[in-house]
PDB file of C-alpha atoms in Angstrom:
ATOM      1  CA  ASP A   1      60.877-169.372 -33.317  1.00  0.00           C
ATOM      2  CA  THR A   2      58.948-169.203 -36.600  1.00  0.00           C
ATOM      3  CA  GLY A   3      57.269-165.840 -36.073  1.00  0.00           C
ATOM      4  CA  VAL A   4      57.893-162.581 -37.919  1.00  0.00           C
ATOM      5  CA  SER A   5      61.268-161.062 -37.134  1.00  0.00           C
ATOM      6  CA  GLN A   6      62.494-157.516 -37.653  1.00  0.00           C
ATOM      7  CA  ASN A   7      65.948-156.009 -37.500  1.00  0.00           C
ATOM      8  CA  PRO A   8      67.168-153.854 -36.016  1.00  0.00           C
ATOM      9  CA  ARG A   9      64.842-153.474 -33.043  1.00  0.00           C
ATOM     10  CA  HIS A  10      66.030-149.924 -32.418  1.00  0.00           C
ATOM     11  CA  LYS A  11      67.697-147.388 -34.675  1.00  0.00           C
ATOM     12  CA  ILE A  12      68.904-143.936 -33.755  1.00  0.00           C
ATOM     13  CA  THR A  13      70.066-141.769 -36.622  1.00  0.00           C
ATOM     14  CA  LYS A  14      70.773-138.172 -37.439  1.00  0.00           C
ATOM     15  CA  ARG A  15      68.531-136.163 -39.684  1.00  0.00           C
ATOM     16  CA  GLY A  16      69.489-136.544 -43.317  1.00  0.00           C
ATOM     17  CA  GLN A  17      70.922-140.038 -42.993  1.00  0.00           C
ATOM     18  CA  ASN A  18      69.544-143.097 -44.770  1.00  0.00           C
ATOM     19  CA  VAL A  19      68.257-146.089 -42.828  1.00  0.00           C
ATOM     20  CA  THR A  20      67.200-149.590 -43.873  1.00  0.00           C
ATOM     21  CA  PHE A  21      65.035-152.022 -41.952  1.00  0.00           C
ATOM     22  CA  ARG A  22      64.604-155.720 -42.588  1.00  0.00           C
ATOM     23  CA  CYS A  23      61.588-157.957 -42.081  1.00  0.00           C
ATOM     24  CA  ASP A  24      61.554-161.755 -42.254  1.00  0.00           C
ATOM     25  CA  PRO A  25      57.974-163.016 -42.484  1.00  0.00           C
ATOM     26  CA  ILE A  26      56.551-166.366 -41.498  1.00  0.00           C
ATOM     27  CA  SER A  27      57.895-168.629 -44.215  1.00  0.00           C
ATOM     28  CA  GLU A  28      54.558-169.969 -45.473  1.00  0.00           C
ATOM     29  CA  HIS A  29      53.033-166.502 -45.840  1.00  0.00           C
ATOM     30  CA  ASN A  30      53.046-164.902 -49.255  1.00  0.00           C
ATOM     31  CA  ARG A  31      51.775-161.485 -48.141  1.00  0.00           C
ATOM     32  CA  LEU A  32      53.945-158.978 -46.322  1.00  0.00           C
ATOM     33  CA  TYR A  33      52.846-155.602 -44.951  1.00  0.00           C
ATOM     34  CA  TRP A  34      54.579-152.526 -43.593  1.00  0.00           C
ATOM     35  CA  TYR A  35      52.896-150.164 -41.142  1.00  0.00           C
ATOM     36  CA  ARG A  36      54.064-147.123 -39.201  1.00  0.00           C
ATOM     37  CA  GLN A  37      52.880-146.318 -35.678  1.00  0.00           C
ATOM     38  CA  THR A  38      53.502-143.091 -33.814  1.00  0.00           C
ATOM     39  CA  LEU A  39      52.941-142.626 -30.104  1.00  0.00           C
ATOM     40  CA  GLY A  40      49.285-142.685 -29.103  1.00  0.00           C
ATOM     41  CA  GLN A  41      48.083-143.665 -32.551  1.00  0.00           C
ATOM     42  CA  GLY A  42      47.008-146.804 -34.306  1.00  0.00           C
ATOM     43  CA  PRO A  43      49.238-148.184 -37.042  1.00  0.00           C
ATOM     44  CA  GLU A  44      49.083-146.580 -40.485  1.00  0.00           C
ATOM     45  CA  PHE A  45      49.374-148.701 -43.593  1.00  0.00           C
ATOM     46  CA  LEU A  46      52.433-148.029 -45.746  1.00  0.00           C
ATOM     47  CA  THR A  47      52.639-150.776 -48.351  1.00  0.00           C
ATOM     48  CA  TYR A  48      52.142-154.476 -48.968  1.00  0.00           C
ATOM     49  CA  PHE A  49      53.537-157.241 -51.132  1.00  0.00           C
ATOM     50  CA  GLN A  50      52.123-160.418 -52.502  1.00  0.00           C
ATOM     51  CA  ASN A  51      55.150-162.588 -53.142  1.00  0.00           C
ATOM     52  CA  GLU A  52      57.625-160.186 -54.775  1.00  0.00           C
ATOM     53  CA  ALA A  53      55.004-157.853 -56.250  1.00  0.00           C
ATOM     54  CA  GLN A  54      54.274-154.591 -54.446  1.00  0.00           C
ATOM     55  CA  LEU A  55      50.495-154.374 -54.795  1.00  0.00           C
ATOM     56  CA  GLU A  56      49.642-151.213 -52.934  1.00  0.00           C
ATOM     57  CA  LYS A  57      51.391-148.136 -51.576  1.00  0.00           C
ATOM     58  CA  SER A  58      49.925-145.541 -49.269  1.00  0.00           C
ATOM     59  CA  ARG A  59      50.069-141.861 -50.106  1.00  0.00           C
ATOM     60  CA  LEU A  60      51.966-141.622 -46.814  1.00  0.00           C
ATOM     61  CA  LEU A  61      54.849-143.325 -48.547  1.00  0.00           C
ATOM     62  CA  SER A  62      56.744-140.366 -49.939  1.00  0.00           C
ATOM     63  CA  ASP A  63      59.456-140.767 -52.533  1.00  0.00           C
ATOM     64  CA  ARG A  64      61.986-140.932 -49.692  1.00  0.00           C
ATOM     65  CA  PHE A  65      60.554-144.318 -48.755  1.00  0.00           C
ATOM     66  CA  SER A  66      61.145-147.448 -50.761  1.00  0.00           C
ATOM     67  CA  ALA A  67      60.317-151.051 -50.012  1.00  0.00           C
ATOM     68  CA  GLU A  68      61.420-154.220 -51.724  1.00  0.00           C
ATOM     69  CA  ARG A  69      60.800-157.918 -51.476  1.00  0.00           C
ATOM     70  CA  PRO A  70      63.154-159.214 -54.133  1.00  0.00           C
ATOM     71  CA  LYS A  71      62.623-162.951 -53.859  1.00  0.00           C
ATOM     72  CA  GLY A  72      59.260-163.010 -52.207  1.00  0.00           C
ATOM     73  CA  SER A  73      60.768-163.827 -48.846  1.00  0.00           C
ATOM     74  CA  PHE A  74      62.286-161.091 -46.656  1.00  0.00           C
ATOM     75  CA  SER A  75      61.575-157.417 -47.245  1.00  0.00           C
ATOM     76  CA  THR A  76      63.488-154.201 -46.704  1.00  0.00           C
ATOM     77  CA  LEU A  77      62.169-150.729 -46.035  1.00  0.00           C
ATOM     78  CA  GLU A  78      64.564-147.884 -46.760  1.00  0.00           C
ATOM     79  CA  ILE A  79      64.100-144.276 -45.717  1.00  0.00           C
ATOM     80  CA  GLN A  80      66.367-141.779 -47.426  1.00  0.00           C
ATOM     81  CA  ARG A  81      67.253-138.359 -46.023  1.00  0.00           C
ATOM     82  CA  THR A  82      65.471-139.035 -42.751  1.00  0.00           C
ATOM     83  CA  GLU A  83      63.485-136.275 -41.075  1.00  0.00           C
ATOM     84  CA  GLN A  84      62.461-135.918 -37.435  1.00  0.00           C
ATOM     85  CA  GLY A  85      58.881-136.656 -38.462  1.00  0.00           C
ATOM     86  CA  ASP A  86      59.982-140.135 -39.524  1.00  0.00           C
ATOM     87  CA  SER A  87      60.509-141.077 -35.877  1.00  0.00           C
ATOM     88  CA  ALA A  88      58.067-143.902 -35.232  1.00  0.00           C
ATOM     89  CA  MET A  89      57.689-147.638 -34.754  1.00  0.00           C
ATOM     90  CA  TYR A  90      57.828-149.471 -38.063  1.00  0.00           C
ATOM     91  CA  LEU A  91      55.826-152.675 -37.965  1.00  0.00           C
ATOM     92  CA  CYS A  92      56.005-155.570 -40.377  1.00  0.00           C
ATOM     93  CA  ALA A  93      53.313-158.225 -40.679  1.00  0.00           C
ATOM     94  CA  SER A  94      52.706-161.266 -42.831  1.00  0.00           C
ATOM     95  CA  SER A  95      49.690-163.345 -43.758  1.00  0.00           C
ATOM     96  CA  PHE A  96      48.332-165.914 -46.121  1.00  0.00           C
ATOM     97  CA  GLN A  97      46.697-164.569 -49.233  1.00  0.00           C
ATOM     98  CA  THR A  98      43.406-166.395 -48.924  1.00  0.00           C
ATOM     99  CA  GLY A  99      40.755-166.762 -46.284  1.00  0.00           C
ATOM    100  CA  ARG A 100      40.488-164.470 -43.316  1.00  0.00           C
ATOM    101  CA  SER A 101      44.243-163.955 -43.550  1.00  0.00           C
ATOM    102  CA  GLU A 102      44.891-162.464 -40.133  1.00  0.00           C
ATOM    103  CA  GLN A 103      48.165-160.606 -40.081  1.00  0.00           C
ATOM    104  CA  PHE A 104      50.908-161.679 -37.722  1.00  0.00           C
ATOM    105  CA  PHE A 105      53.217-158.920 -36.582  1.00  0.00           C
ATOM    106  CA  GLY A 106      56.870-158.698 -35.776  1.00  0.00           C
ATOM    107  CA  PRO A 107      58.254-156.844 -32.750  1.00  0.00           C
ATOM    108  CA  GLY A 108      58.789-153.660 -34.758  1.00  0.00           C
ATOM    109  CA  THR A 109      61.749-151.375 -35.372  1.00  0.00           C
ATOM    110  CA  ARG A 110      61.728-148.171 -33.353  1.00  0.00           C
ATOM    111  CA  LEU A 111      63.327-145.324 -35.288  1.00  0.00           C
ATOM    112  CA  THR A 112      64.496-142.153 -33.597  1.00  0.00           C
ATOM    113  CA  VAL A 113      65.707-139.328 -35.813  1.00  0.00           C
ATOM    114  CA  LEU A 114      67.739-136.700 -33.963  1.00  0.00           C
TER     115      LEU A 114
ATOM    116  CA  ALA B   1      35.722-143.406 -46.689  1.00  0.00           C
ATOM    117  CA  GLN B   2      36.649-146.378 -44.575  1.00  0.00           C
ATOM    118  CA  LYS B   3      37.100-145.612 -40.903  1.00  0.00           C
ATOM    119  CA  ILE B   4      37.382-147.287 -37.505  1.00  0.00           C
ATOM    120  CA  THR B   5      36.267-145.439 -34.380  1.00  0.00           C
ATOM    121  CA  GLN B   6      37.174-146.406 -30.842  1.00  0.00           C
ATOM    122  CA  THR B   7      35.602-143.907 -28.463  1.00  0.00           C
ATOM    123  CA  GLN B   8      37.110-145.146 -25.191  1.00  0.00           C
ATOM    124  CA  PRO B   9      40.676-143.867 -24.731  1.00  0.00           C
ATOM    125  CA  GLY B  10      40.984-145.707 -21.422  1.00  0.00           C
ATOM    126  CA  MET B  11      39.066-148.339 -19.512  1.00  0.00           C
ATOM    127  CA  PHE B  12      39.407-149.881 -16.062  1.00  0.00           C
ATOM    128  CA  VAL B  13      38.134-153.279 -14.986  1.00  0.00           C
ATOM    129  CA  GLN B  14      38.393-155.299 -11.838  1.00  0.00           C
ATOM    130  CA  GLU B  15      40.229-158.603 -12.074  1.00  0.00           C
ATOM    131  CA  LYS B  16      37.870-161.504 -12.903  1.00  0.00           C
ATOM    132  CA  GLU B  17      35.186-159.147 -14.208  1.00  0.00           C
ATOM    133  CA  ALA B  18      34.081-158.864 -17.849  1.00  0.00           C
ATOM    134  CA  VAL B  19      34.743-155.759 -19.933  1.00  0.00           C
ATOM    135  CA  THR B  20      33.474-154.524 -23.285  1.00  0.00           C
ATOM    136  CA  LEU B  21      35.640-152.437 -25.605  1.00  0.00           C
ATOM    137  CA  ASP B  22      33.714-150.501 -28.231  1.00  0.00           C
ATOM    138  CA  CYS B  23      34.422-150.322 -31.943  1.00  0.00           C
ATOM    139  CA  THR B  24      32.353-148.870 -34.757  1.00  0.00           C
ATOM    140  CA  TYR B  25      33.303-148.965 -38.391  1.00  0.00           C
ATOM    141  CA  ASP B  26      32.343-147.281 -41.608  1.00  0.00           C
ATOM    142  CA  THR B  27      32.559-148.777 -45.059  1.00  0.00           C
ATOM    143  CA  SER B  28      30.334-149.062 -48.090  1.00  0.00           C
ATOM    144  CA  ASP B  29      31.989-152.309 -49.192  1.00  0.00           C
ATOM    145  CA  PRO B  30      29.832-155.387 -48.589  1.00  0.00           C
ATOM    146  CA  SER B  31      32.823-157.628 -47.945  1.00  0.00           C
ATOM    147  CA  TYR B  32      35.210-156.847 -45.090  1.00  0.00           C
ATOM    148  CA  GLY B  33      36.865-158.348 -42.059  1.00  0.00           C
ATOM    149  CA  LEU B  34      37.063-157.023 -38.536  1.00  0.00           C
ATOM    150  CA  PHE B  35      39.995-157.758 -36.250  1.00  0.00           C
ATOM    151  CA  TRP B  36      41.005-157.077 -32.700  1.00  0.00           C
ATOM    152  CA  TYR B  37      44.647-156.888 -31.684  1.00  0.00           C
ATOM    153  CA  LYS B  38      46.317-156.478 -28.308  1.00  0.00           C
ATOM    154  CA  GLN B  39      49.469-154.413 -27.916  1.00  0.00           C
ATOM    155  CA  PRO B  40      51.217-154.807 -24.542  1.00  0.00           C
ATOM    156  CA  SER B  41      53.818-152.326 -23.390  1.00  0.00           C
ATOM    157  CA  SER B  42      56.451-154.433 -25.173  1.00  0.00           C
ATOM    158  CA  GLY B  43      54.998-153.143 -28.453  1.00  0.00           C
ATOM    159  CA  GLU B  44      54.197-156.326 -30.343  1.00  0.00           C
ATOM    160  CA  MET B  45      50.759-156.615 -31.951  1.00  0.00           C
ATOM    161  CA  ILE B  46      49.001-159.811 -30.944  1.00  0.00           C
ATOM    162  CA  PHE B  47      46.026-161.080 -32.959  1.00  0.00           C
ATOM    163  CA  LEU B  48      42.992-161.844 -30.790  1.00  0.00           C
ATOM    164  CA  ILE B  49      39.882-162.445 -32.871  1.00  0.00           C
ATOM    165  CA  TYR B  50      38.370-162.085 -36.350  1.00  0.00           C
ATOM    166  CA  GLN B  51      34.846-161.528 -37.689  1.00  0.00           C
ATOM    167  CA  GLY B  52      33.981-161.665 -41.363  1.00  0.00           C
ATOM    168  CA  SER B  53      31.187-159.494 -42.702  1.00  0.00           C
ATOM    169  CA  TYR B  54      29.261-162.535 -43.939  1.00  0.00           C
ATOM    170  CA  ASP B  55      29.740-164.599 -40.803  1.00  0.00           C
ATOM    171  CA  GLN B  56      26.383-165.477 -39.295  1.00  0.00           C
ATOM    172  CA  GLN B  57      27.614-166.097 -35.782  1.00  0.00           C
ATOM    173  CA  ASN B  58      29.638-163.924 -33.465  1.00  0.00           C
ATOM    174  CA  ALA B  59      33.266-164.990 -33.239  1.00  0.00           C
ATOM    175  CA  THR B  60      34.669-166.423 -30.018  1.00  0.00           C
ATOM    176  CA  GLU B  61      38.265-167.271 -29.085  1.00  0.00           C
ATOM    177  CA  GLY B  62      38.651-168.463 -25.525  1.00  0.00           C
ATOM    178  CA  ARG B  63      37.921-165.530 -23.196  1.00  0.00           C
ATOM    179  CA  TYR B  64      37.440-163.190 -26.155  1.00  0.00           C
ATOM    180  CA  SER B  65      34.181-162.761 -28.008  1.00  0.00           C
ATOM    181  CA  LEU B  66      33.139-160.278 -30.625  1.00  0.00           C
ATOM    182  CA  ASN B  67      29.687-158.706 -30.421  1.00  0.00           C
ATOM    183  CA  PHE B  68      29.029-158.079 -34.118  1.00  0.00           C
ATOM    184  CA  GLN B  69      26.018-155.895 -34.926  1.00  0.00           C
ATOM    185  CA  LYS B  70      26.138-155.369 -38.658  1.00  0.00           C
ATOM    186  CA  ALA B  71      23.202-152.980 -38.937  1.00  0.00           C
ATOM    187  CA  ARG B  72      24.774-150.714 -36.341  1.00  0.00           C
ATOM    188  CA  LYS B  73      28.255-151.213 -37.814  1.00  0.00           C
ATOM    189  CA  SER B  74      29.692-152.152 -34.463  1.00  0.00           C
ATOM    190  CA  ALA B  75      32.163-154.869 -33.505  1.00  0.00           C
ATOM    191  CA  ASN B  76      32.698-154.685 -29.775  1.00  0.00           C
ATOM    192  CA  LEU B  77      35.243-156.907 -28.034  1.00  0.00           C
ATOM    193  CA  VAL B  78      34.151-158.645 -24.851  1.00  0.00           C
ATOM    194  CA  ILE B  79      36.835-159.983 -22.525  1.00  0.00           C
ATOM    195  CA  SER B  80      35.476-162.291 -19.865  1.00  0.00           C
ATOM    196  CA  ALA B  81      37.146-163.047 -16.531  1.00  0.00           C
ATOM    197  CA  SER B  82      39.777-160.318 -16.881  1.00  0.00           C
ATOM    198  CA  GLN B  83      43.327-161.110 -15.836  1.00  0.00           C
ATOM    199  CA  LEU B  84      46.143-158.782 -14.841  1.00  0.00           C
ATOM    200  CA  GLY B  85      47.950-159.764 -18.027  1.00  0.00           C
ATOM    201  CA  ASP B  86      45.102-158.306 -20.071  1.00  0.00           C
ATOM    202  CA  SER B  87      46.343-154.798 -19.266  1.00  0.00           C
ATOM    203  CA  ALA B  88      47.374-153.412 -22.659  1.00  0.00           C
ATOM    204  CA  MET B  89      46.282-151.299 -25.619  1.00  0.00           C
ATOM    205  CA  TYR B  90      43.533-152.864 -27.713  1.00  0.00           C
ATOM    206  CA  PHE B  91      43.074-151.990 -31.350  1.00  0.00           C
ATOM    207  CA  CYS B  92      40.128-152.624 -33.614  1.00  0.00           C
ATOM    208  CA  ALA B  93      40.969-152.905 -37.301  1.00  0.00           C
ATOM    209  CA  MET B  94      39.140-153.454 -40.564  1.00  0.00           C
ATOM    210  CA  SER B  95      40.337-155.149 -43.682  1.00  0.00           C
ATOM    211  CA  LEU B  96      38.662-154.587 -47.006  1.00  0.00           C
ATOM    212  CA  SER B  97      38.270-157.663 -49.105  1.00  0.00           C
ATOM    213  CA  ASN B  98      39.287-158.153 -52.691  1.00  0.00           C
ATOM    214  CA  ALA B  99      37.573-161.227 -54.115  1.00  0.00           C
ATOM    215  CA  GLY B 100      37.428-162.771 -50.675  1.00  0.00           C
ATOM    216  CA  ASN B 101      41.033-162.042 -49.839  1.00  0.00           C
ATOM    217  CA  ASN B 102      41.576-159.517 -47.096  1.00  0.00           C
ATOM    218  CA  ARG B 103      43.966-156.659 -47.777  1.00  0.00           C
ATOM    219  CA  LYS B 104      45.496-153.875 -45.721  1.00  0.00           C
ATOM    220  CA  LEU B 105      44.203-153.073 -42.263  1.00  0.00           C
ATOM    221  CA  ILE B 106      42.657-149.760 -41.271  1.00  0.00           C
ATOM    222  CA  TRP B 107      43.041-149.107 -37.554  1.00  0.00           C
ATOM    223  CA  GLY B 108      41.322-147.262 -34.756  1.00  0.00           C
ATOM    224  CA  LEU B 109      43.155-145.168 -32.173  1.00  0.00           C
ATOM    225  CA  GLY B 110      42.973-147.908 -29.584  1.00  0.00           C
ATOM    226  CA  THR B 111      41.684-148.315 -26.031  1.00  0.00           C
ATOM    227  CA  SER B 112      44.025-148.617 -23.074  1.00  0.00           C
ATOM    228  CA  LEU B 113      42.743-151.273 -20.672  1.00  0.00           C
ATOM    229  CA  ALA B 114      43.929-151.459 -17.080  1.00  0.00           C
ATOM    230  CA  VAL B 115      42.988-154.481 -14.980  1.00  0.00           C
ATOM    231  CA  ASN B 116      42.946-153.765 -11.273  1.00  0.00           C
ATOM    232  CA  PRO B 117      43.753-156.512  -8.731  1.00  0.00           C
TER     233      PRO B 117
END
């Protein structure tokens, strides 16, 4: 399967703990995006990378959130000192840089903060 | 400010009938892309169809077509010959373009479609 993969699929943690999610994009894609989706809402943009460069970050991305894409391949999203409001589905997507560049999504990581 | 509006929280359609899901958008940028995605109960976002702001013809992908009315800033999705497997959430999204390259997506709240047998 050469689609976007995300790990873990589910994460349950206690408030105050740190969590890290991983995203492996489609190998030919040089853009990688992170979104967050809460129940009954559309996804909200968090950040995106072009190769290893982080080109844009949403104001939603507080200083407790950090994302990396060290070699321009996989990416990690870390949340420090988790809060109950961080409970959501975290979606990763990848695309080509040029053209219509539709984004292809992974299955998501569902985070529950107790 | 850029915004996507989907005014239909839920829609019902009879199997084999056509259904239109509404989407209006707001942007002052001349270059943008409009997307529709399907999200089944499993949670994965599935790309359906794309329309660029400079495209002269309405996009079609199999049973999906996009009714693009630029002056009205609407990009409605038409699903023909509905199937039971079409039951899902449908999201309209807009991507702003930077020198022809689409960037982040801005999303609507979605429309829940139920196909009745």
